[in-house]
Amino acid sequence: MAKLDKNFKKDYLVEFSIDGAHSFHIKNKKPSRWILAHILHGSNKIYISIVLVTTIIAAMLSSALMIVVGEAINSFILENDTSLLFYVILILSLGISAPLMRIGNFMLREILAQRLERDARKEFYINLLGKSQSFHDQQKIGDLMARTTNDVRMLNYLVSPALSLIIESFTSLIIPLIFILMFYPSQLVLVPSIFIFTFLIALRSYIKKIGPVTEKMRANFGEMNIILNESISGISLIKSTVQEAQEKHKYLMKIKAYRDAFVEQGRIQAKYIPILLLALMNTISLTHSIILFSHGSITVGQIIGYLGLLSQFRFPIFISFFVFSIIKLAGAGAKRLLEIMNKKTEIDENLEGKSKDITGNIKFENVSFCYPKSKNKILQNISFEIRSGETLALVGTTGSGKTTLTKLITRLYDVTNGKILIDGLDVRNYALKSLRSQVSYIEQDVFLFSNHIIDNISFGKKSSFEEVIKVAKLAQAHEFISSLPNGYQSEIGERGIQLSGGERQRIALARAFLVDPRILILDDSTSAIDSKTEDEIQKAINNIQKNRTTIIITHRLSQIRWADLIIVLKRGKIIAQGTHEYLIENSPEYRKIFIKKFDLDEEKLKTRGRI
Amino acid sequence: MAFIGLEAEKYDRIYQDRDLFRRIIGYFKNYKKKIIAITLLLTISSLIHAILPILITIAINSLEISTNIENFIIIILIMLSFNFLGFLINYFQQIKTSEAIGNVILDIRKDANNSVLNHDLSFFDQNPSGKIVSRINTDSQDFGRTMELLMEVISSCFVVVVFTIIMFFLNIFLSFIFMIIIPSFFIVAILFMKAARRRTILGQRAIASVNAFVKETYSGIQIAKTFSQEEKLFKEFEQVNNQSYKVNLKRAFLFNIIFPSLGIIQAFVLVLLIYFGGIDILKGTISIGNLNLFIQGTWLLTFPLFTIAAFWPQLQAGLASAERIFALIDTNPKVIQTDNIKPTKLKGKIEFKNLTFEYEEDKKVFENFSLTINPGESIAIVGHTGAGKSSLANLLARFYEFQAGDILIDDISIRQFDLSKYRKKIGIIPQTPFLWADTIENNIKYCCKNAEKEDITNALNQTGGAEWIEDLPNGLETYIRERGSLLSMGQRQLTVFSRVLLENPSILILDEATASIDPFTETRIQEALEKIMKGRTSIIIAHRLWTIRHVDRIIVLDHGKIVEEGNHQALISKGGIYANLYNTYFRHQSLDYIEKVRDL
C-alpha cells in the first residue's frame, strides 16, 4: 500500500499517499513559506496577478474621480457650461467602473481564499491518512479536529479579507500620493507622507498592545465555558453536597476576569491614535493647500480634489486594526498544521523483512517498554509463551500495562528491551504489512463508521451478502441485526440507529471473522446488563477463539477462568501467570477475587477450582 | 452571527419587545452615571464630527472672498482644537461604554448562572448542558456586541441627522437629491441580509459535513489502517471537501457584492449632485464650499448609513439573545421547601406515604406508593428498566418534586427540611460517578474543604485501601482530567465512596454501576460497600449479584409498585417474579455460570 510520493525523501516514508496530489510542506519549512507555496500554486498565480492589477486600477479610478470632481468644479467656476455634460459622463463612468472593478476583484480573491482552505485541508487530511497508527494513538481527536476546521479556516480568512485588505489599504495609501505628485504641486505630498509614516508607527504599537488582551479574552471565555460545562455536568453532585455557593463563586471569578479584559480592550481601542492623526492631517493639509492657493499655485477645484484624494485614507485607518489580528491567528494556525504534518511517523520498516504466513505462536522474551522520550517503564521483564490456537487472558487494573503489551505485537510500538517472537521469528524481522495483515485488533470502544451495517462488517474485505450473514451468525449479531427495521441496510450513527456496546462489539467480531486473522487481540470491556445478552457475547467470543491465537483483555471472569494462560499484571510486571487452577492455588490476589465475590471459603474454592 | 440555533425551545416565553427593553434598561440602570456620561459624550462627539466638514466649507467659501491667510487662522485653530477635542471625547466615551457594557454582561451572566444552579434536576433533564452554557456565555456575548453596535448606531444617527439638517439649511433641492441615498442603502442592505442568511446556513451545513466526515476518519483511522482502506476514505473526503468549497464560494460571492453595490449608488448620487450643483454654480445660486459639502457627504455618510441600515436584523438577533437569557433567569425551580427545619443528625427512618410522582404530566411513575425503611436498614431495589428505581433515589435527594402523598424522614415531612442542611445528611452515589477535573485529593474532599490529609487517608483505607492510588503517577495529587477520565470506572467509584465516607451521611443512596469493572477493583468495591453500609440506612439500586446477597431486604419494583420483598434466599425459593428477574439480570454473574460457560 505504501506508495512513495516523488516529493518525499526516504525519511518521509508514509503509509498512504495520493498520486498527483500536491504536497507543499517540506521539512521545517516556515508557515509563511508554506502558505505562500499554496497561494502561488497553479492557476492561482494568474488570479493573483489579476487581483493585484485590478486593486491598483480600482484605486486609480477612485483617485482619478476625485481629481475630475475638482476639475469639474473648476470649470463651473470659470462658467464653462459646455463642459457640464462631459464631466457628468466622465464622473459617472469613473464612479461606476471602480465598484465594478472591485466586484471582479473580490470574486477572484474569494476563489483564492476558498481554494486555499480546500487545498490546505486536503493536504492535511492526506498527510494524516499517511501517518502511522502509533502517531494517531498519541493524538487527541478534538485537537486534530480543531486543526482541520479552525486552523484551516483561518487560512481562508487570511486571504480574504486580511491580505486583500492590506493590499487594498496599501494601494489606497500609495495611489493618492502618486496622483498628488502627478496633478498637484509636489509639496502637497508632504503632509500625507508624514501622516502615513506616523500612522504605520502608531498602528504597530497598537497591534502590540491589543494582541495580548484579545488573547486574554479568548482564553477567559474558554475557561468560562469549561467551568460552566463542568458544573452543569456535576449538578447532582453539587446539589447533593450543597456546594452551589462555591460553584457560583468559581464562575463569578472567571466572568469578572473576562469583564476586566473586556474593559482593558475598550481602553486600548479608545486610544487608537491613527484616528487623531487622520483628523490632524485633514486640517493641516487643508491649511497647506490654502497657503498654496493664496500664492496662486492651485485653484479651488484642486483643493477640493486634493481633499477628496486624502479622504481615501479613511479606509485603511478603520480596517487595519482588525486585519492584523487575523494575520496573527492565521500564522499560528499554519504553524499548528505544519507541526502535525512535519512530525515523523515512527515506523521503522525493515526493508528486508519477511512476508510469510504465520501459525500464531507468540513468545515474549524479557520484554520491557517505555514510551519514547520517557523513562517511566510501562512494562518490565515480561516473559511468556502461548502456542498457536491458544487463548491468553490479561488481567490487571487500569494502568497496569495490559493494552500497551498488546500494542507491541503488531509493532505499533517497538520494545525497548527484550524481544517478541512470532513463530520463532522476531516481529522486527517481518515485513510490516505481512505482520499486521495477519493480526486483528478489536479495541475497547469499537468504532463503527456512520454507514450501513453491512458496509461496516465488510469494511476490510468485499464480500457477498451470504458471507456477511454467515459471519454475523458466528458473531451472534445476526439476530439483533435482523430485528432492526432495515436489517443489514440499517444506518449506524447520529442520524441512524444507536447500538449498545455489546452490539458494536459483535459487529466488530463479525468483521474479524470475515478477515480471519491468525492472531486476534480483543480488548473487551463491554458489560451485559442481562443474562441473555451475556450468553450471546460469550458465544461470540467462544467462536472467535476457535482455531486462532487470541489475546483477550477482559473483566469477564468467565473468559479468564477458561483461558489457556492467565497473566496477572501489576504496575507493568507479571505478578502471576498460569491456568485458573494454578492461580487459585498459588496466587493470593487471584484467589481473593473468587473468595470475596462468591463468599467462598478457601477449601471449597480449591476443590471447585479443580472441576 | 447567531444564525443557527434560533429555533424556539421549550421554556422560552415570548417576551413583548416592551418587556424586553424594560429588562435591558433595568440592567443598565445600575450604571446610570456612566450612561448619562456616554450619552453626553456621544452627542458632543457626533456634533464635532458633523461640524468639521462645515468648517471646511466655511474655509472654502471664504476663499472666494479673500485670499488673506490671516482670515483662515481662526478657522484652522478651531479645527485643530476640535480634532483634539473629538479624539479626547471619543476616548472617554469608548472607555465608559466598554465599562458599562462589560458590567452589564457580567451582571447578566451572574444572574443567569445563579438561577441555573438553583434549579432542580427536572430543569436539566429538559435543557441539555450545551444549550445552557451557550445561553449564559455566548448569548450574553452576542447581546453585548449588539449593545456596542447600538452605541455606534446611535452615534451614526446623530451624525446623519446633524449633517442632514445642515444640508437642508444650505440647499433644499440638493438635499432631496442627496436623500435618495438613504432608501437605496436600506433596500440593498435588507435584500442582502435576507440572501446572506440563507447562503450562510448552507455554507455552515457544508462545512459541518466536512467536519463530521473528518472526525469520523480520525476516530476510525485504526480500522481504516488495519484493513488498508485509506483510499476509500480519501475519495469520500474529496467529495465533501469540494462540495463545501463550492457552497462557501457562492456565499462569499454574495458577501462581496454588497459594498461595491453601495459604491454604485454613491456614484449615481454623486453624478446627480455634480449635474444639478454644477448648474447652480453656473447660475451662482450655490457656493463652491456648499457644493463640496454635499459631495463630501456622499463619502462621509456611507459608513454611518450602512451601519444604521444593517442594524435592524442585528438588533433582532441581539434581542433574541437577551430573551433567551431572561427566559433562563425567569424559570422557577419546582422543588420548594415549606419550612426550614435544620436536622443535626438523622436516625434514618424513611417512609413513603401514598406517594404520587410523575416526571411529565400523565405519565405517573408512582401512584399511592408506600414503603417504610427502618433506621440502619440496607435495601436493594431491583426491577426492570422503568420500574421507578432511580425515581425513588431522586425523590429522596429532593432532586424532583412529587405531586401527592408525602415522604417522611424520621417522621418529618421531607418538604419541611432546610434543603441544603437536609442534603448534607444524604450521601448519593450515582451510576456514573462524576469527578472534577482536579486532583484525587480535592475530589475526595469536595464536600468537606477542611478535611485533613489524615481524614482522607482514613476514608480511603476504609474503602478498600489506598494502594491503587499509589500506582498513580502522583498519588493523591494526581490530576485526573475531565470527569476523572484518567481513572477506570471502578477507580472513580472508589473515589466517590471515599468522598461519601468523609461526608458521613445518615442515609446512603447508591445507584450501582452497570459498567464492567476489572476483578481486582471490584473486590475492593465490595469491601468498601460493606463498610459504607454499616450503621446507616442504605438504599441501593442493585445491579450486582453480590449486593443483593448482602442487603437486609430486597424490594422488587414493577411499574411503580412493590411486587415482592424479602431476602435473596427466601425470594429465590419462592420462585416468583424475583426468581425470574434473577434469571434475567443476575444469573450470568454467578459462579455456576462461569463454570458452565463453555457449554453454551
mmCIF file of C-alpha atoms in Angstrom, chain A residues 55-67 98 102 168-177 179-180 195-196 278 281-282 305-319, chain B residues 296 299-300:
data_model
loop_
_atom_site.group_PDB
_atom_site.id
_atom_site.type_symbol
_atom_site.label_atom_id
_atom_site.label_comp_id
_atom_site.label_asym_id
_atom_site.label_seq_id
_atom_site.Cartn_x
_atom_site.Cartn_y
_atom_site.Cartn_z
ATOM 1 C CA THR A 55 -6.851 46.526 -6.993
ATOM 2 C CA ILE A 56 -4.443 49.097 -8.348
ATOM 3 C CA ILE A 57 -6.752 50.076 -11.194
ATOM 4 C CA ALA A 58 -9.711 50.419 -8.816
ATOM 5 C CA ALA A 59 -7.676 52.660 -6.529
ATOM 6 C CA MET A 60 -6.551 54.673 -9.552
ATOM 7 C CA LEU A 61 -10.116 55.051 -10.761
ATOM 8 C CA SER A 62 -11.206 56.285 -7.324
ATOM 9 C CA SER A 63 -8.340 58.766 -7.202
ATOM 10 C CA ALA A 64 -8.981 59.926 -10.739
ATOM 11 C CA LEU A 65 -12.603 60.505 -9.784
ATOM 12 C CA MET A 66 -11.524 62.928 -7.071
ATOM 13 C CA ILE A 67 -9.338 64.836 -9.443
ATOM 14 C CA ALA A 98 -14.415 51.480 -9.772
ATOM 15 C CA ARG A 102 -13.933 45.793 -7.241
ATOM 16 C CA GLU A 168 -6.187 47.452 -0.788
ATOM 17 C CA SER A 169 -5.107 49.637 2.123
ATOM 18 C CA PHE A 170 -1.621 49.859 0.756
ATOM 19 C CA THR A 171 -2.806 50.941 -2.665
ATOM 20 C CA SER A 172 -5.257 53.433 -1.204
ATOM 21 C CA LEU A 173 -2.351 54.938 0.692
ATOM 22 C CA ILE A 174 0.101 54.995 -2.214
ATOM 23 C CA ILE A 175 -2.022 55.722 -5.276
ATOM 24 C CA PRO A 176 -3.427 59.027 -3.922
ATOM 25 C CA LEU A 177 0.147 60.088 -3.176
ATOM 26 C CA PHE A 179 -1.835 61.242 -8.060
ATOM 27 C CA ILE A 180 -0.968 64.211 -5.892
ATOM 28 C CA PHE A 195 0.830 61.039 8.103
ATOM 29 C CA ILE A 196 1.405 57.640 6.529
ATOM 30 C CA LEU A 278 -6.158 61.377 10.284
ATOM 31 C CA MET A 281 -3.742 65.514 8.658
ATOM 32 C CA ASN A 282 -7.007 66.737 7.173
ATOM 33 C CA GLY A 305 -9.739 67.311 -5.474
ATOM 34 C CA TYR A 306 -6.826 67.198 -3.067
ATOM 35 C CA LEU A 307 -9.095 66.815 -0.044
ATOM 36 C CA GLY A 308 -11.015 64.139 -1.943
ATOM 37 C CA LEU A 309 -7.814 62.175 -2.547
ATOM 38 C CA LEU A 310 -6.970 62.380 1.134
ATOM 39 C CA SER A 311 -10.411 61.120 2.106
ATOM 40 C CA GLN A 312 -9.340 57.769 0.695
ATOM 41 C CA PHE A 313 -7.043 57.348 3.675
ATOM 42 C CA ARG A 314 -10.091 56.749 5.839
ATOM 43 C CA PHE A 315 -10.394 53.194 4.608
ATOM 44 C CA PRO A 316 -7.002 51.884 5.744
ATOM 45 C CA ILE A 317 -7.348 53.673 9.078
ATOM 46 C CA PHE A 318 -10.567 51.972 10.037
ATOM 47 C CA ILE A 319 -9.911 48.476 8.810
ATOM 48 C CA GLN B 296 -18.046 65.155 0.783
ATOM 49 C CA TRP B 299 -18.228 59.665 1.262
ATOM 50 C CA LEU B 300 -18.609 60.728 4.868
#
